[in-house]
mmCIF file of C-alpha atoms and ligand atoms in Angstrom:
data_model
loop_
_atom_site.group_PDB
_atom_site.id
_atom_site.type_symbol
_atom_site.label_atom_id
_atom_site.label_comp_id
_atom_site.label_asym_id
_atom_site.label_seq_id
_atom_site.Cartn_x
_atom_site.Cartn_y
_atom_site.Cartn_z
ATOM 1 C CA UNK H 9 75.206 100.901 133.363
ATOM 2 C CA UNK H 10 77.091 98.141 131.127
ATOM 3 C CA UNK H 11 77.936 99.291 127.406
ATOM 4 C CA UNK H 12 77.634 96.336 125.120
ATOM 5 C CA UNK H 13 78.369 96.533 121.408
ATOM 6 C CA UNK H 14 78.150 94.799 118.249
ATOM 7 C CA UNK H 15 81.122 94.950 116.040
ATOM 8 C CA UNK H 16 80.820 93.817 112.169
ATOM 9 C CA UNK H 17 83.501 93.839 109.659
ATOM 10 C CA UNK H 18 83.541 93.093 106.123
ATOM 11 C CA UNK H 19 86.057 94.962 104.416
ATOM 12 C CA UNK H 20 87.975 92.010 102.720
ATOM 13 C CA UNK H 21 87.427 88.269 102.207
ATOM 14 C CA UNK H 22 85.990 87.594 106.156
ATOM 15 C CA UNK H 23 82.129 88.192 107.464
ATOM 16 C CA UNK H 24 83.350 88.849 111.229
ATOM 17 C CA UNK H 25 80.831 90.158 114.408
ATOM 18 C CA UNK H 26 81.795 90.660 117.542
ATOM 19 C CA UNK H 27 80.240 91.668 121.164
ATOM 20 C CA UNK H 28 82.351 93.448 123.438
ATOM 21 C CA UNK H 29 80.710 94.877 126.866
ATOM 22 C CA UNK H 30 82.121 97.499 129.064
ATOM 23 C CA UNK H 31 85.835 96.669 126.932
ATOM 24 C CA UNK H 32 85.279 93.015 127.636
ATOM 25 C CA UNK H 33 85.598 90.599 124.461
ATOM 26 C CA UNK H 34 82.527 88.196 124.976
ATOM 27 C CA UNK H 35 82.304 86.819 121.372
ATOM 28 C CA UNK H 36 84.348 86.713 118.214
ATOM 29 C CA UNK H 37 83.068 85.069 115.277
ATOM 30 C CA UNK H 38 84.855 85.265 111.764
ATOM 31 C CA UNK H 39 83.672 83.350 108.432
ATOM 32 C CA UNK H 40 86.338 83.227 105.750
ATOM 33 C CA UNK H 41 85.887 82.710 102.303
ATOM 34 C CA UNK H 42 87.136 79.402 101.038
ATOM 35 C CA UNK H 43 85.890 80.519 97.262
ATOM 36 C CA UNK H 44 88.820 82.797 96.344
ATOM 37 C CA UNK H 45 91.615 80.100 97.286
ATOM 38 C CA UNK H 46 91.486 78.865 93.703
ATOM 39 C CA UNK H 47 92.011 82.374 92.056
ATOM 40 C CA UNK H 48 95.091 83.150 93.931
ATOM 41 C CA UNK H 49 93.758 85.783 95.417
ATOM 42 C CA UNK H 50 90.567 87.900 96.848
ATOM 43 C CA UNK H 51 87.960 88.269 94.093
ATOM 44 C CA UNK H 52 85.889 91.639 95.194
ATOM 45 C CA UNK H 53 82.341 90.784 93.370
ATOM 46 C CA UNK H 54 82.569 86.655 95.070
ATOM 47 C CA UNK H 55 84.028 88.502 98.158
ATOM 48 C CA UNK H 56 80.380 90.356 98.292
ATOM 49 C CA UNK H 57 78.261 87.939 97.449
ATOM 50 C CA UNK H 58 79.700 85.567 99.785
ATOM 51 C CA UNK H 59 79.342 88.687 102.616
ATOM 52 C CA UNK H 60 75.428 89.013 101.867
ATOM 53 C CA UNK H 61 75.480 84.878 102.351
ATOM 54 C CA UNK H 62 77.327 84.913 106.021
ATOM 55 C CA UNK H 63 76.198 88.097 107.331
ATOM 56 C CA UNK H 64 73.126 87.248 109.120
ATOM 57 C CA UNK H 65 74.410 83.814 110.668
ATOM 58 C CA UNK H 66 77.581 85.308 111.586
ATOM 59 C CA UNK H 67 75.618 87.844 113.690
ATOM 60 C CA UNK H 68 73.173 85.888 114.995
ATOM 61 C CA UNK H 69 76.106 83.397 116.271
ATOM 62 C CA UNK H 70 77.722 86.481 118.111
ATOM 63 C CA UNK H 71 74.880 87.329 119.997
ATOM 64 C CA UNK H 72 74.048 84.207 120.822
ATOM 65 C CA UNK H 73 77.639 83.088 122.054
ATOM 66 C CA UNK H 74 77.838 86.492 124.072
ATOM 67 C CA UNK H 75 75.243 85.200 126.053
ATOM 68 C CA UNK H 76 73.379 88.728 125.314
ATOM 69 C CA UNK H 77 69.505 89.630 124.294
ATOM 70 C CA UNK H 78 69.268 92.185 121.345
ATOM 71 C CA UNK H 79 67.305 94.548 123.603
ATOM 72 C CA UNK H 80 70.812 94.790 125.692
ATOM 73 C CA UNK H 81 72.943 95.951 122.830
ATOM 74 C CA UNK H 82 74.124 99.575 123.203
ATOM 75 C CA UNK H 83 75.404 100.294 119.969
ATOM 76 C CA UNK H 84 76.246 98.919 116.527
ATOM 77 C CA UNK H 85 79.950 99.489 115.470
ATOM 78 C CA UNK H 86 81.126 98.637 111.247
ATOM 79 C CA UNK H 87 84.063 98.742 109.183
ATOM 80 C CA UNK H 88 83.600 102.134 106.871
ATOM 81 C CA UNK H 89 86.651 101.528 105.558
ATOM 82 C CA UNK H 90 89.560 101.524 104.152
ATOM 83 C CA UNK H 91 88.728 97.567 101.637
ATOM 84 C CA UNK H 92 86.706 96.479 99.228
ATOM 85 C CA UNK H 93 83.950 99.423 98.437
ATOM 86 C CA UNK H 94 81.441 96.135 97.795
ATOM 87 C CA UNK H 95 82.084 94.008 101.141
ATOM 88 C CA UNK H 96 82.376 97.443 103.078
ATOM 89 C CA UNK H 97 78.214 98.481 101.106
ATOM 90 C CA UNK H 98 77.457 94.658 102.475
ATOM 91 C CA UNK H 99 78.540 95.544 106.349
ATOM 92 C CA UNK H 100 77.410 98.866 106.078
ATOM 93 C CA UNK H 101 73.769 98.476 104.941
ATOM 94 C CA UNK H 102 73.537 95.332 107.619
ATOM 95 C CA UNK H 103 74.640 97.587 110.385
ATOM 96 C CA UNK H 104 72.062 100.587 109.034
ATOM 97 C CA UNK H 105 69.441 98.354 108.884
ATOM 98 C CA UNK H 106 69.725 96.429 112.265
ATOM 99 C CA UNK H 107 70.876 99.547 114.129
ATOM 100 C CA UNK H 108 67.698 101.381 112.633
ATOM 101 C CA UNK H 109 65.528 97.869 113.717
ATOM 102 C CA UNK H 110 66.974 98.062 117.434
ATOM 103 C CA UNK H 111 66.765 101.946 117.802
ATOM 104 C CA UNK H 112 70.412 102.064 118.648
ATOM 105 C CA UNK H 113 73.743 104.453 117.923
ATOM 106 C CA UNK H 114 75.841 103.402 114.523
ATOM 107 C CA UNK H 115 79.058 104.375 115.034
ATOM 108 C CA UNK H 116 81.615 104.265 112.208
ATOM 109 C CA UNK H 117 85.090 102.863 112.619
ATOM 110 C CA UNK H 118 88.047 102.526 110.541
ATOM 111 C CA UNK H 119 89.598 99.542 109.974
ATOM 112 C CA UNK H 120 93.532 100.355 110.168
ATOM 113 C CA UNK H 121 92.401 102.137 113.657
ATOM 114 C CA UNK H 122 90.777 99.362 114.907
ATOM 115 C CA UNK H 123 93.675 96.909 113.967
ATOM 116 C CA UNK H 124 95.862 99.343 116.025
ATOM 117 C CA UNK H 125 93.262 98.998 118.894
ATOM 118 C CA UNK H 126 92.900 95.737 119.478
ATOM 119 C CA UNK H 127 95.710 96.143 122.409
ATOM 120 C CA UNK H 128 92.738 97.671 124.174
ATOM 121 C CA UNK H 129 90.457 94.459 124.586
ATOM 122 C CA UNK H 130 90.322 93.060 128.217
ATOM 123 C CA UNK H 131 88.906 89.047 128.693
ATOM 124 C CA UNK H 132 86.689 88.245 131.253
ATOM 125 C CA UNK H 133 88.637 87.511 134.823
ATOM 126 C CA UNK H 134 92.218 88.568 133.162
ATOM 127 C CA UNK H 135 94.304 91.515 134.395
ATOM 128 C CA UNK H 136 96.311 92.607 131.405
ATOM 129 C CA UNK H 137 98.995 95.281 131.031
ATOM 130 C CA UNK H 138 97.946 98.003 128.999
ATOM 131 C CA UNK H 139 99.464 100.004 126.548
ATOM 132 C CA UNK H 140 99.835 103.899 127.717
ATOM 133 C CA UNK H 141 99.930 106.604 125.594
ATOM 134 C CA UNK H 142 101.453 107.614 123.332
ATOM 135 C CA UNK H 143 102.623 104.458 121.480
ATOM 136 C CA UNK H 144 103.980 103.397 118.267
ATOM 137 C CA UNK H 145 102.700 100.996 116.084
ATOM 138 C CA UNK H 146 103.708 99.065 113.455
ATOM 139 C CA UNK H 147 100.569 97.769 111.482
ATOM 140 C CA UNK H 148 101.119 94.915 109.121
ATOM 141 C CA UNK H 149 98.661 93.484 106.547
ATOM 142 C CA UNK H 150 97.886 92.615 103.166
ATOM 143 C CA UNK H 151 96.754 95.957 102.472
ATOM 144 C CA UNK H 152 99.208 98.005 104.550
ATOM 145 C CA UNK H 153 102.439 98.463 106.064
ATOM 146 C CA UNK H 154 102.875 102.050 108.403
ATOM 147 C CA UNK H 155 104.462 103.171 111.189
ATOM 148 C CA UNK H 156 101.744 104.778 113.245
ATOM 149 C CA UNK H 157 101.880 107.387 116.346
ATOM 150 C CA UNK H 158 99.004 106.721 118.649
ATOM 151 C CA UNK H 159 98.244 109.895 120.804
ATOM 152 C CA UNK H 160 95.114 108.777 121.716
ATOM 153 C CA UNK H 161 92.059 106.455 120.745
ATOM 154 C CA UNK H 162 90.895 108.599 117.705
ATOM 155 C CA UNK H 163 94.043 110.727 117.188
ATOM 156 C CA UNK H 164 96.496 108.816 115.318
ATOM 157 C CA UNK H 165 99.780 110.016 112.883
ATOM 158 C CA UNK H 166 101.341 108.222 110.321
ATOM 159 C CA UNK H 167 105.078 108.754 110.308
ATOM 160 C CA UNK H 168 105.920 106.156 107.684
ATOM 161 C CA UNK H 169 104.364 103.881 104.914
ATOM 162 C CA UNK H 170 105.118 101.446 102.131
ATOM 163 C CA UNK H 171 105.320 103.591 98.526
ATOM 164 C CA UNK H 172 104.183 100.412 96.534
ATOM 165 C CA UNK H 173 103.097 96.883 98.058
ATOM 166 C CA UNK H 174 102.273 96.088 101.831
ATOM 167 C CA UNK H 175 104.727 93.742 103.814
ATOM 168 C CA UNK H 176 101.833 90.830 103.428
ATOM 169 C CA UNK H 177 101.611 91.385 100.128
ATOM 170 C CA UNK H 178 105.012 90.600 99.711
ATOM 171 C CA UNK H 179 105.021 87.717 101.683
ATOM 172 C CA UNK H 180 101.392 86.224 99.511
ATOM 173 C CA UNK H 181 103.301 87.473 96.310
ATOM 174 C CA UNK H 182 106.474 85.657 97.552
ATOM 175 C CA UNK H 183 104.452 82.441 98.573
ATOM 176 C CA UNK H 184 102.562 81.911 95.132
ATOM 177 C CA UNK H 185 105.512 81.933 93.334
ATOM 178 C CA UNK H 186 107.149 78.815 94.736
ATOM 179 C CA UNK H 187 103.411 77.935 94.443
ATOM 180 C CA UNK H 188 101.867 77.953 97.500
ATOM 181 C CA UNK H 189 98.196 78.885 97.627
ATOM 182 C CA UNK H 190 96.280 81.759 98.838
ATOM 183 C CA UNK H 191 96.856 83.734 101.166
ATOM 184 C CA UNK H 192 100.919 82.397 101.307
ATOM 185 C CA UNK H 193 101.810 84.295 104.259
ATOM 186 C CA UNK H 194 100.658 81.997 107.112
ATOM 187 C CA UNK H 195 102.702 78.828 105.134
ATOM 188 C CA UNK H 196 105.478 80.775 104.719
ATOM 189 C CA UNK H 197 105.654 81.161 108.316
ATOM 190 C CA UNK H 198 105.045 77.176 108.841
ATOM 191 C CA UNK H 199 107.880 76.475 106.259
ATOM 192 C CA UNK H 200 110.177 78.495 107.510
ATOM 193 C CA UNK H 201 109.967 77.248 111.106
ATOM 194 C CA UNK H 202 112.441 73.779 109.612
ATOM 195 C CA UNK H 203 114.234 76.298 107.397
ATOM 196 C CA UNK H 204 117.731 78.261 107.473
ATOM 197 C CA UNK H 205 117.391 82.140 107.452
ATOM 198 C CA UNK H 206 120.561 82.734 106.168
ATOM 199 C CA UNK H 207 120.360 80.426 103.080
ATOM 200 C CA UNK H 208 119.629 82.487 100.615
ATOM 201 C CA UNK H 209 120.305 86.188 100.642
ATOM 202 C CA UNK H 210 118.516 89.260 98.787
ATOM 203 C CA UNK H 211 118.787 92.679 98.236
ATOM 204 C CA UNK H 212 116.880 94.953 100.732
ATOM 205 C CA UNK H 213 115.129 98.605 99.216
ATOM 206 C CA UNK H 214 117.375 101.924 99.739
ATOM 207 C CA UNK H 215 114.384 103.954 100.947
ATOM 208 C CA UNK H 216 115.301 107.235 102.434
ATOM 209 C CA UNK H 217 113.683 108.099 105.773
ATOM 210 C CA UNK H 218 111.050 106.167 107.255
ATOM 211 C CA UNK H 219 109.108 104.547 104.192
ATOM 212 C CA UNK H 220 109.007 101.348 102.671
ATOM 213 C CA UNK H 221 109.132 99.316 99.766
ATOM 214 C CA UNK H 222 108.485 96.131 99.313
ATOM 215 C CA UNK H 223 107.551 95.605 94.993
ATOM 216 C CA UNK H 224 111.339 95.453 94.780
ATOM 217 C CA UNK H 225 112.205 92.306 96.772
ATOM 218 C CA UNK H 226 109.210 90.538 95.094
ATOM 219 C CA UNK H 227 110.999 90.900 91.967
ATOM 220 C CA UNK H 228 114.546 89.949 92.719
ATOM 221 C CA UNK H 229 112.839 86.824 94.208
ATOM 222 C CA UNK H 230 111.277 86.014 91.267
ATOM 223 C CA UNK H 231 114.499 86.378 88.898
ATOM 224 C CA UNK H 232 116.607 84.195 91.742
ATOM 225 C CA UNK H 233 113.957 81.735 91.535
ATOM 226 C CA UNK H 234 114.117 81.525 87.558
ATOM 227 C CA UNK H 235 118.256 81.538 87.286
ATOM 228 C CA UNK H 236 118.132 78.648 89.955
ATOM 229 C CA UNK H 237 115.465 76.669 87.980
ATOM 230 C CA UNK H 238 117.108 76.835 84.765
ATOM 231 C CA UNK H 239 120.307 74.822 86.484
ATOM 232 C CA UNK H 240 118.042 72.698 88.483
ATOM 233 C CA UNK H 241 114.400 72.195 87.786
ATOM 234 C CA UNK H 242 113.336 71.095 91.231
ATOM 235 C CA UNK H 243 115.313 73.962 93.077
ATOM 236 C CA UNK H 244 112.022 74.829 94.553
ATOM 237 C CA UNK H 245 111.203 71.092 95.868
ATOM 238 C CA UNK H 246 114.678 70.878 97.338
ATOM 239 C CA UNK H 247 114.931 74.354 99.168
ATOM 240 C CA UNK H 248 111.541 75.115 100.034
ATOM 241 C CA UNK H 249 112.057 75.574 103.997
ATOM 242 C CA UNK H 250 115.087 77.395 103.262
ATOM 243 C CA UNK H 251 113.384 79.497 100.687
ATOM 244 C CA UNK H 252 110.492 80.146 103.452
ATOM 245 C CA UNK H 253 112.917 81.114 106.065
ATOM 246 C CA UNK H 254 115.425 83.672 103.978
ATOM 247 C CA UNK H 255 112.585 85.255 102.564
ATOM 248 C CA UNK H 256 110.531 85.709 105.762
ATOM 249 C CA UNK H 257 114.190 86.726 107.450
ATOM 250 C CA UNK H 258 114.646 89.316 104.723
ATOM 251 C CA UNK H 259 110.783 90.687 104.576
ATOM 252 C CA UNK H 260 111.287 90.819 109.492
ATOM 253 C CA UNK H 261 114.858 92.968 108.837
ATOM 254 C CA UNK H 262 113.157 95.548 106.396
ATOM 255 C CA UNK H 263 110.408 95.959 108.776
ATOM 256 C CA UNK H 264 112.089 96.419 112.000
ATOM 257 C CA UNK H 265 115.165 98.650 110.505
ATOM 258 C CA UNK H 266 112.356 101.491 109.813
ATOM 259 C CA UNK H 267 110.921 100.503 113.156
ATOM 260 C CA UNK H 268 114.448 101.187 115.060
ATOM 261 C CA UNK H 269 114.627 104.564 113.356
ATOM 262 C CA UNK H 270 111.403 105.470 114.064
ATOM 263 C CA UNK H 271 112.063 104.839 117.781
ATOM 264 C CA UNK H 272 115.246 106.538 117.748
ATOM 265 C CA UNK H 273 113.572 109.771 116.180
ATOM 266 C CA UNK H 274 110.782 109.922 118.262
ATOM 267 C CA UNK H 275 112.014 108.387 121.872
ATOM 268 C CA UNK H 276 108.659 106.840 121.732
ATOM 269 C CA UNK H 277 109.432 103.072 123.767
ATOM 270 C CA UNK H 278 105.690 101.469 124.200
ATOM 271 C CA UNK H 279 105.920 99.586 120.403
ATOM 272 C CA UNK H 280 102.907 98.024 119.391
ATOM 273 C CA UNK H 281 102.507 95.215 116.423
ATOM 274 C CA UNK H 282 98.901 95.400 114.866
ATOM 275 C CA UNK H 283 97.548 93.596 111.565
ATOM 276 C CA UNK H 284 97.859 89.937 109.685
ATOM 277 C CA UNK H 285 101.293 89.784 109.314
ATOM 278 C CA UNK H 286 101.972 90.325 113.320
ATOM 279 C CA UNK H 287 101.136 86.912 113.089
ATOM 280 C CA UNK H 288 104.134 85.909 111.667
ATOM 281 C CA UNK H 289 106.339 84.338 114.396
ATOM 282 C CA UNK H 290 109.297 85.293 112.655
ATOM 283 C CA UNK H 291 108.467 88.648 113.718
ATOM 284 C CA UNK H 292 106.545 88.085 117.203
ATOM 285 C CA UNK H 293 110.353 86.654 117.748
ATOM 286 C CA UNK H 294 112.047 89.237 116.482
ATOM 287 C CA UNK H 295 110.002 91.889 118.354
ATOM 288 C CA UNK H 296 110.571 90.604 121.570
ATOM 289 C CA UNK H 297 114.526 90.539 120.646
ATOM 290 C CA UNK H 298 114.357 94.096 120.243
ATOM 291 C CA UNK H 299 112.521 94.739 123.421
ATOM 292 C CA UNK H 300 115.013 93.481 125.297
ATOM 293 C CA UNK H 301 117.790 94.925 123.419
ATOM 294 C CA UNK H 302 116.059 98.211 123.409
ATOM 295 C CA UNK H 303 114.516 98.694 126.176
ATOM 296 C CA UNK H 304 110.772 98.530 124.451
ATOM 297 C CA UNK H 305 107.836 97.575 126.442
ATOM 298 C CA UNK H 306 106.571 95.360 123.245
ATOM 299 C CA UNK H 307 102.962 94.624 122.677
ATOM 300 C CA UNK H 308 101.801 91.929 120.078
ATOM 301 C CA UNK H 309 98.428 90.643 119.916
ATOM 302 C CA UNK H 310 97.100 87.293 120.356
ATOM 303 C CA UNK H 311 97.468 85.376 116.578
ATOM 304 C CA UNK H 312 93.319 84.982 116.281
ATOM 305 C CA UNK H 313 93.019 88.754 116.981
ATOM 306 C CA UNK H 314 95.830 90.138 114.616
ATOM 307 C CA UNK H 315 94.178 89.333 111.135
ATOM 308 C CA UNK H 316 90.819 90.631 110.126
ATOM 309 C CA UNK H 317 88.024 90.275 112.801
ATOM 310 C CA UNK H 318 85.405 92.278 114.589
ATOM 311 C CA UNK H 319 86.393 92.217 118.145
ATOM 312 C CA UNK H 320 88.783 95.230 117.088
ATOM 313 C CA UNK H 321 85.438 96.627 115.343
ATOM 314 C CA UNK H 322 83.657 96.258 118.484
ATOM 315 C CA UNK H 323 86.454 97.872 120.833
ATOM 316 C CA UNK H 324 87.006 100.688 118.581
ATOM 317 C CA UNK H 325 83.162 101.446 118.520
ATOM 318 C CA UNK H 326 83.243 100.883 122.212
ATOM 319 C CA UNK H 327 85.739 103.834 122.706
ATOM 320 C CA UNK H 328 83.356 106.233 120.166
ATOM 321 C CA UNK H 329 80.515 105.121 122.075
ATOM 322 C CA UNK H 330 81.739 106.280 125.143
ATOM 323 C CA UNK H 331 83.099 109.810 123.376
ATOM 324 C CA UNK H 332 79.351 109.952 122.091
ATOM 325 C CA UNK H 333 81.152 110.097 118.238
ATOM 326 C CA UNK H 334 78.058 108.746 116.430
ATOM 327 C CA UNK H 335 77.257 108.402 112.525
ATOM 328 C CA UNK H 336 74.360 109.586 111.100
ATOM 329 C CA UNK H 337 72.301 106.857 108.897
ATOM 330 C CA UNK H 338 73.337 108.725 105.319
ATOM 331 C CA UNK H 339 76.907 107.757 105.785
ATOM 332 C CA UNK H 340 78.712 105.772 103.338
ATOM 333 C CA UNK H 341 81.505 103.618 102.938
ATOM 334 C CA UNK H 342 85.149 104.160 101.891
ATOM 335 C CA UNK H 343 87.501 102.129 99.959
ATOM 336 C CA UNK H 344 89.954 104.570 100.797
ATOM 337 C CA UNK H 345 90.199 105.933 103.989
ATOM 338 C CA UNK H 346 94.035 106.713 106.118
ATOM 339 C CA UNK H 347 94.843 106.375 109.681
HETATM 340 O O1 KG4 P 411 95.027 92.224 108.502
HETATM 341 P P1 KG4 P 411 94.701 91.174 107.506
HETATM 342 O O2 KG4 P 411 93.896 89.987 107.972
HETATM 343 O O3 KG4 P 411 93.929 91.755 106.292
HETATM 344 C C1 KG4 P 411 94.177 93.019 105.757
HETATM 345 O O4 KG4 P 411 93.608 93.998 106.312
HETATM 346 O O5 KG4 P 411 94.982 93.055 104.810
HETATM 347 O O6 KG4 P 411 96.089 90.672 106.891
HETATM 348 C C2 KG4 P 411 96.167 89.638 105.964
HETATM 349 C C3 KG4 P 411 97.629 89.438 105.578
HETATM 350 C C4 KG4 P 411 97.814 88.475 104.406
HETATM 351 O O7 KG4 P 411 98.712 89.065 103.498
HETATM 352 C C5 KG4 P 411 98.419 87.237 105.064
HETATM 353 O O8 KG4 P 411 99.251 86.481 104.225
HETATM 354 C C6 KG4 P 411 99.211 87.865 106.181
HETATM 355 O O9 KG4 P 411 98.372 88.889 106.681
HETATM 356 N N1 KG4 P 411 99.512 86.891 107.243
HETATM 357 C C7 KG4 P 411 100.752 86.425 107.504
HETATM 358 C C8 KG4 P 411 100.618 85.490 108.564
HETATM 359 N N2 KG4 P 411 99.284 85.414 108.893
HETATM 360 C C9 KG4 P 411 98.630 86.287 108.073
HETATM 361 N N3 KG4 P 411 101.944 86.726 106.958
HETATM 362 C C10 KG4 P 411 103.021 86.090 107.442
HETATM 363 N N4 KG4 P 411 102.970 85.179 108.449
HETATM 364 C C11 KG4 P 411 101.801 84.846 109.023
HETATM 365 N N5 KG4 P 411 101.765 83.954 110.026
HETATM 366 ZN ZN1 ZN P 412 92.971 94.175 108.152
#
């Protein structure tokens, strides 16, 4: 018998649902918020309120573009966390509810997993090569940067992490001051495409070991940027391609130096690229470089499925499912919540 499930995320700024049947991605819908563009960044009580707005539509378009009736969903899969502890009460109580209205299993995933998971989605009619166990990840995103063991589905190790802000951070925090909007990391990918990496040079983090830090690099950005605008007011103007591309160069190098180690320490060769900033083609590039180089058999996920969405919600819950890991209807969310 077919297992179809419902995937729903809302631990940040998107309202995402998802059906995926028997591992087979049938329908991914994601509505972002447009309202926190003007603050420069996510605003958690608009991100909420804007969650309880796009919930119900979102699902309802899910179903309806899986081509599935209600009565054939298996089980209802949510973000618990790690996010926003009022988007993640929106997603939660929503899945509660309906799961409790269809008489079906709840299962709990968590959102760093599922980002890491993702590799595991099949299409309909497409053969793909799959990862094997055990694998090492490198998962990306505005809320995290980590160097992740996979052993298995729901038995994962963290070997490495950033000490202060996550590698998309740095690129948003980068991005807004040459003032680009919110979230910068997707333009500073677009700039840099006409840009020269090697036009501008700064100073990479000493981190011992397998760690990162990224607050550092934000900062010696921002003092270059003032030095060069006090002998030339429209430095920014002038250089902004170049500024994209050095910056994005210097933000792939500190990621994939770690990622190199990590290899090296733990002879682990299936590398896998998981969150928002493995959208960044500067480092898609760069990882299949390495691959070569290395030896790695190098997965990356397609762009739509690397930044927050529910298919991964849906895949992950699809593995539980199967394990019969279900949640009971007193759990709650968490805003903080590790690998
Ligand atoms: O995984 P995600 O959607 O949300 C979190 O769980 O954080 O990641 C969002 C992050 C943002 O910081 C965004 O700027 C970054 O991913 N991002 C990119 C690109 N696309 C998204 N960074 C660099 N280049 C991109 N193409
Ligand atoms: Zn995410």
């Amino acid at each position: 018998m077919s297992v179809t499930i419902l995937g729903i995320e809302s631990s940040c700024d998107d309202t995402a649902a998802a059906i995926v049947r028997d591992g087979i991605l049938l329908s991914n819908v994601i509505a972002d918020q447009e309202v926190h563009r003007k603050y420069g960044g996510v605003v958690p009580e608009l991100a909420s309120r804007a969650h309880q707005q796009n919930i119900i539509p979102v699902v309802d378009q899910a179903i309806k573009e899986a081509g599935v009736r209600q009565e054939d969903i298996s089980g209802l899969a949510f973000t618990r966390g790690p996010g926003l502890l009022g988007s993640l009460l929106v997603g939660t109580s929503f899945a509660k509810g309906f799961s409790m209205a269809l008489g079906i299993p709840l299962l709990e995933v968590n959102h760093l997993q599922a980002h890491i998971l993702v590799h595991f989605l099949q299409k309909e009619g497409e053969a793909k090569e799959t990862i094997s166990f055990p694998f090492l990840s490198l998962l990306v995103s505005g809320g995290h940067t980590q160097l992740v063991i996979v052993k298995d589905y729901n038995q994962m190790e963290t070997i490495g992490k950033t000490i202060d802000d996550a590698a998309g951070e740095a690129f948003d925090k980068c991005a807004k001051v040459i003032g680009l909007p919110y979230p910068g990391g997707p333009m500073v990918d677009r700039y840099a495409a006409s840009g020269n990496p090697e036009a501008f040079r700064f100073n990479k983090p000493r981190i011992v070991g397998l760690d990162y830090s990224f607050s550092g690099l934000k900062t010696s950005f921002l003092y270059f940027l003032r030095d060069r605008l006090k002998e030339d007011e429209d430095f920014i103007a002038k250089n902004r391609d170049d500024l994209c591309a050095s910056i994005q160069k210097t933000i792939v190098d500190i990621l994939v130096e770690k990622l190199e180690m990590a290899c090296r320490q733990t002879g682990i060769r299936e590398i896998a690229l998981a969150g928002g900033v493995s959208a960044n083609s500067g480092l898609r590039n760069r990882m299949l470089e390495l691959g070569n180089k290395n030896g790695w058999n190098v997965f990356i996920p397609e762009p739509r499925l690397t930044t927050d969405n529910a298919a991964m919600i849906a895949i992950t819950g699809f593995f539980k499912y199967l394990s019969g890991e279900f949640a009971s209807l007193d759990i709650t969310p968490l805003a903080r919540l590790p690998v």
